[in-house]
Amino acid sequence: MSYTGGFQPARPGTVLVDTRRLDRILDVNATDLTVTVEVGVTWERLYETLRAQGLRTPYFGPISGRHATVGGTLAQNSLFYGSARYGMAADWVTSLDVVLADGRVLTTGSAAHVAGTPFLRWYGPDLSALFLGDTGAFGVKARATLQLVPFPAHTGFASFGFQTLEQQAAAMREIARLDLAAEVYGLDPYFHGVMARLGLEYLLEHPWSLHVVVDGASEALVAAALDAIRPLGLREGVEIDATVAAAVRADPFGGFGVLGDAGEVWVPIHCFLPWSKAEAAFAATRRVLDAAADRMAAVGMATSTLTACARNAFVYEPCFWWRDEIDAFRLEKADDAARAAFGGRAPNPEARALYVQLRRQLADAYATLGAAHIQIGKYYAFEDVLKPPAFDVLRQVKDVLDPRGLVNPGSLGLGS
């Protein structure tokens, strides 16, 4: 599901390794609270398998988890389900098996012990971290072991409406600080319009909304958490119906689509920021988009905004939508009705070119704010924004693990 060229060949004669058929769930250890999987397992299948046994990974997948695999997610890192409290996918890995460029299999964490099992990530320096978020620059992941928690016995929801993005972000910041919610995410007028067409017209009364999900071992714990959260949402907003939060959690991987409801293609850009820089990112985004408003209108391009948090980090994701030829990747993921309705569209090269330009401008603007990114792939600035010793060490690691530069050259700006 990479949108940053993570799997795009940088050289002619490249061999692509598709690991989707490495899809076994090898071991669910309810005693040690770990699950070991091959990397082609999707998050949806893992979630359903674990739920049947009363278990769950703390972070339990991206919105695209019906298609996204554990291995692809760990290679890029990811956030969403469980992220407000538990962070990102990479945070809950206890061990990896990685095939190196020379064919050796490197095992990380406590499983690297000759008599060990994959119950603990840290056994000496954290080798797992090298292969998490690397977009495959250092090796090919084959297996992963993730930590487990009991599946929550009770879940509660709250939603709030706001007049501005700044109000939404302020409420999100205060709610996240309580460390009580599993998910805290915000939607914008574009998404409200889409949902209104699905029957949720009440969202149109509020340009911006915030949705909170709380898990707990008892109804009393969930109710107490929501009682603590509500005053923070009500400081600058109003409480609204929580149907969105409840519906998304009820079918966590069913709502993701690679096309808009009118068949638009969409591509996002994102940044991770400290809360203190959120409003600066909003202002920078508005400057770029306002300057391009006439050109965007001419090619039929719209934008939306998704906000979320991963523990102490604010996540800001502007998205671009336009009508275009539907490529093979999206057609494969779309349903039959969408393929029939939108499969014959003509290309829109002007919109694509404008998107590429705007995405570059936004990425550069976020770089000036010191933003971090996941899914770095071959797109986001990395070498140019790192202090030299950091990138030098990564280059040296690449030289040791892959001296001929055979494994995904160009990823992270290494070995191209």
Coordinates of C-alpha atoms in Angstrom, one line a residue:
M1 CA 0.0 0.0 0.0
S2 CA 3.0 2.3 -0.3
Y3 CA 2.5 5.7 -1.9
T4 CA 6.1 6.8 -1.6
G5 CA 7.8 4.4 -4.2
G6 CA 8.8 2.0 -1.5
F7 CA 8.6 -1.0 -3.9
Q8 CA 9.2 0.8 -7.2
P9 CA 12.4 -0.5 -8.9
A10 CA 15.3 2.0 -9.0
R11 CA 17.3 0.0 -11.5
P12 CA 16.6 -2.1 -14.6
G13 CA 16.8 -5.8 -14.2
T14 CA 15.2 -5.7 -10.7
V15 CA 13.6 -8.8 -9.2
L16 CA 10.5 -8.1 -7.1
V17 CA 9.9 -10.4 -4.1
D18 CA 6.2 -10.8 -3.4
T19 CA 5.8 -12.2 0.1
R20 CA 2.0 -12.3 0.2
R21 CA 1.9 -16.1 0.1
L22 CA 4.0 -16.2 3.3
D23 CA 0.7 -15.9 5.1
R24 CA 0.7 -18.4 8.0
I25 CA 0.0 -17.5 11.6
L26 CA 2.6 -19.7 13.1
D27 CA 2.1 -19.5 16.8
V28 CA -0.4 -17.8 19.2
N29 CA 1.1 -18.0 22.6
A30 CA -1.5 -17.0 25.1
T31 CA 0.8 -17.7 28.0
D32 CA 3.7 -15.5 26.9
L33 CA 1.4 -13.1 25.1
T34 CA 3.1 -13.2 21.7
V35 CA 2.0 -14.1 18.2
T36 CA 4.4 -15.1 15.5
V37 CA 3.4 -14.7 11.8
E38 CA 4.8 -14.8 8.4
V39 CA 4.9 -11.4 6.9
G40 CA 2.2 -11.9 4.2
V41 CA -0.6 -12.1 6.8
T42 CA -3.1 -9.3 6.6
W43 CA -4.0 -7.3 9.6
E44 CA -7.6 -8.2 9.2
R45 CA -6.9 -11.9 9.2
L46 CA -4.6 -11.5 12.2
Y47 CA -7.2 -9.5 14.1
E48 CA -10.0 -12.0 13.5
T49 CA -7.9 -14.9 14.4
L50 CA -6.7 -13.3 17.7
R51 CA -10.2 -12.0 18.6
A52 CA -11.5 -15.6 18.5
Q53 CA -9.0 -16.4 21.2
G54 CA -9.7 -13.3 23.3
L55 CA -6.5 -11.6 22.3
R56 CA -5.3 -8.6 20.2
T57 CA -2.1 -6.9 19.3
P58 CA -2.0 -3.4 21.1
Y59 CA -1.7 -1.6 17.7
F60 CA -3.9 -3.7 15.5
G61 CA -3.6 -2.4 12.0
P62 CA -4.0 0.5 9.6
I63 CA -7.4 1.4 8.1
S64 CA -6.2 -0.5 5.0
G65 CA -5.7 -3.7 7.0
R66 CA -8.0 -5.7 4.7
H67 CA -5.2 -5.5 2.1
A68 CA -2.1 -4.3 4.1
T69 CA 0.2 -7.1 5.4
V70 CA 2.1 -7.2 8.6
G71 CA 5.4 -7.3 6.7
G72 CA 4.6 -4.3 4.5
T73 CA 3.4 -2.4 7.5
L74 CA 6.5 -3.1 9.6
A75 CA 8.7 -2.2 6.6
Q76 CA 7.0 1.2 6.4
N77 CA 5.7 1.6 9.9
S78 CA 2.1 2.7 10.4
L79 CA -0.5 4.0 12.8
F80 CA -4.2 4.0 13.4
Y81 CA -6.0 1.4 15.4
G82 CA -4.8 1.5 19.0
S83 CA -2.3 4.3 18.2
A84 CA -3.4 7.0 20.6
R85 CA -2.5 4.8 23.5
Y86 CA -0.1 2.2 22.0
G87 CA 1.7 4.1 19.3
M88 CA 2.7 2.5 16.0
A89 CA 3.1 -0.9 14.5
A90 CA 6.9 -1.0 15.1
D91 CA 6.5 -0.4 18.8
W92 CA 5.1 -3.9 19.5
V93 CA 7.5 -6.1 17.7
T94 CA 9.5 -8.5 19.9
S95 CA 11.4 -10.4 17.2
L96 CA 12.0 -10.5 13.5
D97 CA 13.5 -13.1 11.1
V98 CA 15.1 -11.1 8.2
V99 CA 16.8 -12.6 5.1
L100 CA 19.9 -10.6 4.5
A101 CA 21.5 -9.8 1.1
D102 CA 23.9 -12.8 1.4
G103 CA 21.1 -15.3 2.2
R104 CA 21.7 -15.5 6.0
V105 CA 18.7 -15.3 8.2
L106 CA 19.1 -12.8 11.1
T107 CA 16.9 -13.3 14.2
T108 CA 16.5 -10.4 16.5
G109 CA 15.5 -9.9 20.2
S110 CA 15.4 -12.7 22.8
A111 CA 14.8 -15.2 20.0
A112 CA 18.4 -14.7 18.9
H113 CA 19.5 -16.5 22.1
V114 CA 20.4 -20.1 21.2
A115 CA 17.9 -21.4 23.7
G116 CA 15.6 -18.4 23.5
T117 CA 12.0 -17.6 22.5
P118 CA 10.7 -14.4 21.0
F119 CA 9.2 -12.9 24.1
L120 CA 11.4 -9.8 24.6
R121 CA 12.6 -7.3 22.1
W122 CA 15.6 -6.0 24.0
Y123 CA 18.6 -8.4 24.4
G124 CA 21.5 -6.1 24.0
P125 CA 21.2 -3.4 21.3
D126 CA 17.8 -3.3 19.6
L127 CA 18.6 -4.9 16.2
S128 CA 14.8 -5.1 15.4
A129 CA 14.7 -1.3 15.0
L130 CA 17.0 -1.4 12.0
F131 CA 14.5 -3.3 10.0
L132 CA 11.4 -1.4 11.1
G133 CA 10.5 1.5 8.9
D134 CA 13.4 0.8 6.6
T135 CA 11.1 0.1 3.6
G136 CA 13.2 -3.0 2.9
A137 CA 16.5 -1.2 2.7
F138 CA 18.3 -3.6 5.0
G139 CA 16.8 -7.0 4.2
V140 CA 13.6 -9.0 3.4
K141 CA 11.4 -9.6 6.5
A142 CA 10.1 -13.2 6.6
R143 CA 8.6 -13.6 10.1
A144 CA 7.6 -11.3 12.9
T145 CA 6.6 -11.8 16.5
L146 CA 4.3 -9.2 18.1
Q147 CA 3.2 -8.7 21.6
L148 CA -0.4 -9.4 22.6
V149 CA -2.9 -8.0 25.1
P150 CA -6.3 -9.4 26.1
F151 CA -9.1 -8.4 23.8
P152 CA -10.9 -5.5 25.5
A153 CA -14.1 -6.6 27.2
H154 CA -15.8 -3.2 26.7
T155 CA -15.5 -0.3 24.3
G156 CA -17.0 3.1 24.5
F157 CA -17.2 6.1 22.1
A158 CA -17.5 9.8 22.1
S159 CA -17.5 12.4 19.2
F160 CA -17.3 16.2 19.1
G161 CA -17.9 18.8 16.5
F162 CA -15.8 22.0 16.0
Q163 CA -15.8 25.1 13.9
T164 CA -12.1 25.1 13.1
L165 CA -9.2 22.7 12.6
E166 CA -7.3 24.5 15.4
Q167 CA -10.1 23.7 17.9
Q168 CA -10.1 20.1 16.8
A169 CA -6.4 19.8 17.2
A170 CA -6.4 21.5 20.7
A171 CA -9.0 19.0 21.9
M172 CA -7.1 16.1 20.4
R173 CA -4.0 17.2 22.2
E174 CA -5.6 17.4 25.6
I175 CA -7.5 14.1 25.2
A176 CA -4.3 12.3 24.1
R177 CA -2.4 13.5 27.2
L178 CA -4.8 11.6 29.4
D179 CA -3.6 8.3 27.9
L180 CA -7.1 6.8 28.2
A181 CA -8.2 6.5 24.5
A182 CA -7.2 3.8 22.0
E183 CA -8.0 6.0 19.0
V184 CA -8.4 9.7 18.7
Y185 CA -8.8 11.0 15.1
G186 CA -10.3 13.9 13.3
L187 CA -12.3 14.4 10.1
D188 CA -12.9 17.5 7.9
P189 CA -15.6 19.0 5.7
Y190 CA -14.7 16.8 2.8
F191 CA -15.2 13.6 4.7
H192 CA -18.3 15.0 6.3
G193 CA -19.8 15.5 2.9
V194 CA -19.0 11.9 1.9
M195 CA -20.6 10.6 5.1
A196 CA -23.6 12.8 4.7
R197 CA -24.3 11.1 1.4
L198 CA -24.3 7.8 3.4
G199 CA -27.0 9.1 5.7
L200 CA -25.0 10.9 8.4
E201 CA -26.3 14.4 7.6
Y202 CA -25.8 15.6 11.1
L203 CA -22.1 15.9 10.4
L204 CA -22.7 18.8 8.0
E205 CA -23.6 21.0 11.0
H206 CA -19.9 20.9 12.1
P207 CA -17.1 21.5 9.7
W208 CA -14.6 19.5 11.8
S209 CA -15.2 16.5 14.1
L210 CA -13.1 14.4 16.5
H211 CA -13.8 10.8 17.3
V212 CA -12.6 9.0 20.4
V213 CA -12.6 5.2 21.2
V214 CA -11.9 3.9 24.7
D215 CA -11.2 0.2 25.5
G216 CA -11.4 -1.2 29.0
A217 CA -11.7 -4.3 31.1
S218 CA -15.1 -3.2 32.5
E219 CA -18.0 -0.9 31.7
A220 CA -17.1 1.2 34.8
L221 CA -13.6 1.8 33.6
V222 CA -14.7 2.8 30.1
A223 CA -17.4 5.1 31.5
A224 CA -14.9 6.7 33.9
A225 CA -12.5 7.3 31.0
L226 CA -15.2 8.9 28.9
D227 CA -16.3 11.1 31.8
A228 CA -12.7 12.4 32.0
I229 CA -12.5 12.9 28.2
R230 CA -15.8 14.7 27.6
P231 CA -14.9 18.0 29.3
L232 CA -11.9 18.4 27.1
G233 CA -13.9 17.9 23.9
L234 CA -16.5 20.4 25.2
R235 CA -14.0 23.2 25.9
E236 CA -14.3 24.5 22.3
G237 CA -16.7 22.0 20.7
V238 CA -20.0 20.3 21.2
E239 CA -20.7 16.6 21.7
I240 CA -22.3 14.9 18.7
D241 CA -23.6 11.5 17.8
A242 CA -20.8 8.9 18.0
T243 CA -22.0 6.7 15.1
V244 CA -18.8 7.3 13.1
A245 CA -16.5 6.0 15.9
A246 CA -18.7 3.1 16.7
A247 CA -19.2 2.1 13.0
V248 CA -15.5 2.3 12.2
R249 CA -14.6 0.1 15.2
A250 CA -17.4 -2.4 14.5
D251 CA -15.9 -3.1 11.0
P252 CA -12.3 -1.7 11.3
F253 CA -11.1 -2.8 7.9
G254 CA -14.3 -2.6 5.9
G255 CA -14.5 1.1 5.3
F256 CA -11.2 1.6 3.5
G257 CA -11.4 2.2 -0.2
V258 CA -8.8 3.0 -2.8
L259 CA -11.4 5.2 -4.7
G260 CA -13.7 8.0 -3.6
D261 CA -17.4 7.5 -3.6
A262 CA -17.5 9.1 -7.1
G263 CA -14.5 7.1 -8.3
E264 CA -11.9 9.6 -7.5
V265 CA -8.3 8.5 -7.1
W266 CA -6.7 9.8 -3.9
V267 CA -3.1 10.1 -2.6
P268 CA -2.1 11.4 0.8
I269 CA 0.9 13.1 2.2
H270 CA 1.6 13.1 5.9
C271 CA 3.8 14.4 8.7
F272 CA 4.4 13.7 12.4
L273 CA 4.9 16.8 14.5
P274 CA 5.1 17.9 18.1
W275 CA 1.8 19.5 19.2
S276 CA 3.6 22.9 19.5
K277 CA 4.0 22.9 15.7
A278 CA 0.6 21.8 14.6
E279 CA -0.8 25.3 13.8
A280 CA 2.3 26.2 11.9
A281 CA 1.7 23.1 9.7
F282 CA -1.9 24.2 9.1
A283 CA -0.8 27.6 8.0
A284 CA 1.9 26.3 5.7
T285 CA -0.6 23.9 4.1
R286 CA -3.1 26.7 3.5
R287 CA -0.5 28.9 1.9
V288 CA 0.4 26.2 -0.6
L289 CA -3.2 25.2 -1.4
D290 CA -4.6 28.7 -1.5
A291 CA -1.9 29.7 -4.1
A292 CA -2.9 26.7 -6.2
A293 CA -6.7 27.0 -5.8
D294 CA -7.4 28.1 -9.4
R295 CA -5.3 25.4 -10.9
M296 CA -6.8 22.8 -8.6
A297 CA -10.3 23.8 -9.7
A298 CA -9.3 23.6 -13.3
V299 CA -8.3 20.0 -13.1
G300 CA -11.2 19.0 -10.7
M301 CA -8.9 18.4 -7.6
A302 CA -10.2 18.5 -4.1
T303 CA -8.4 18.0 -0.7
S304 CA -9.3 16.5 2.6
T305 CA -7.6 16.4 6.0
L306 CA -7.3 13.4 8.4
T307 CA -5.7 14.0 11.8
A308 CA -4.7 11.5 14.5
C309 CA -2.2 11.0 17.2
A310 CA 0.3 8.3 18.1
R311 CA 1.0 8.7 21.7
N312 CA 2.7 12.1 22.1
A313 CA 2.9 12.8 18.3
F314 CA 0.4 14.8 16.2
V315 CA -0.3 13.2 12.8
Y316 CA -1.5 15.4 10.0
E317 CA -2.5 13.9 6.6
P318 CA -3.8 16.1 3.8
C319 CA -5.2 14.1 0.9
F320 CA -5.7 14.9 -2.8
W321 CA -8.7 13.6 -4.8
W322 CA -9.4 13.9 -8.5
R323 CA -11.0 12.0 -11.4
D324 CA -8.5 10.0 -13.5
E325 CA -7.8 6.8 -15.2
I326 CA -8.1 4.0 -12.7
D327 CA -4.8 2.1 -12.5
A328 CA -4.4 -1.7 -12.2
F329 CA -3.6 -1.5 -8.5
R330 CA -6.8 0.3 -7.6
L331 CA -8.9 -1.8 -9.9
E332 CA -7.6 -4.9 -8.2
K333 CA -8.6 -3.6 -4.8
A334 CA -12.0 -2.1 -5.9
D335 CA -15.3 -4.0 -5.8
D336 CA -17.1 -5.1 -9.0
A337 CA -19.5 -2.2 -9.0
A338 CA -16.7 0.3 -8.8
R339 CA -14.7 -1.4 -11.6
A340 CA -17.8 -1.4 -13.8
A341 CA -18.6 2.3 -13.1
F342 CA -15.1 3.8 -13.1
G343 CA -12.9 1.4 -15.0
G344 CA -13.0 3.2 -18.4
R345 CA -12.0 6.7 -17.4
A346 CA -9.6 8.7 -19.4
P347 CA -6.2 9.8 -18.0
N348 CA -5.9 13.2 -16.3
P349 CA -2.2 14.0 -16.7
E350 CA -2.7 17.7 -15.7
A351 CA -4.1 16.7 -12.3
R352 CA -1.3 14.2 -11.8
A353 CA 1.4 16.8 -12.6
L354 CA -0.2 19.3 -10.3
Y355 CA -0.4 16.8 -7.5
V356 CA 3.2 16.0 -7.8
Q357 CA 4.1 19.7 -7.6
L358 CA 1.9 20.3 -4.6
R359 CA 3.0 17.3 -2.7
R360 CA 6.6 18.4 -3.2
Q361 CA 5.8 21.9 -1.9
L362 CA 4.0 20.5 1.2
A363 CA 6.8 18.0 2.0
D364 CA 9.4 20.8 1.8
A365 CA 7.2 23.0 4.0
Y366 CA 6.9 20.3 6.6
A367 CA 10.6 19.7 6.5
T368 CA 11.2 23.3 7.6
L369 CA 9.2 22.5 10.7
G370 CA 11.3 19.5 11.6
A371 CA 8.5 17.0 10.7
A372 CA 9.2 13.3 10.9
H373 CA 7.7 10.8 8.4
I374 CA 6.9 7.1 8.3
Q375 CA 6.7 5.3 4.9
I376 CA 9.9 7.2 3.8
G377 CA 10.5 5.0 0.8
K378 CA 12.1 6.8 -2.0
Y379 CA 10.1 10.1 -1.6
Y380 CA 10.4 11.9 1.7
A381 CA 13.6 13.9 2.3
F382 CA 15.9 11.9 4.6
E383 CA 19.6 12.3 4.0
D384 CA 19.2 16.0 3.4
V385 CA 17.4 16.7 6.7
L386 CA 19.4 14.4 9.0
K387 CA 22.5 15.6 10.9
P388 CA 25.4 14.0 9.1
P389 CA 26.5 11.4 11.7
A390 CA 23.0 9.8 11.7
F391 CA 22.9 9.2 8.0
D392 CA 26.5 8.2 7.9
V393 CA 25.9 5.5 10.4
L394 CA 22.9 4.2 8.4
R395 CA 25.0 4.2 5.2
Q396 CA 27.7 2.2 7.1
V397 CA 25.1 -0.3 8.3
K398 CA 23.8 -0.7 4.7
D399 CA 27.4 -1.3 3.5
V400 CA 27.8 -4.1 6.1
L401 CA 24.5 -5.8 5.5
D402 CA 24.3 -5.3 1.8
P403 CA 27.7 -4.3 0.4
R404 CA 26.7 -4.7 -3.2
G405 CA 23.5 -2.6 -2.8
L406 CA 21.3 -5.4 -4.0
V407 CA 18.3 -5.0 -1.5
N408 CA 15.8 -2.3 -2.5
P409 CA 18.4 0.2 -3.7
G410 CA 17.3 3.8 -3.3
S411 CA 15.1 3.1 -0.3
L412 CA 15.9 5.7 2.4
G413 CA 18.3 7.2 -0.1
L414 CA 20.7 4.3 0.4
G415 CA 22.4 2.2 -2.2
S416 CA 20.9 3.8 -5.3

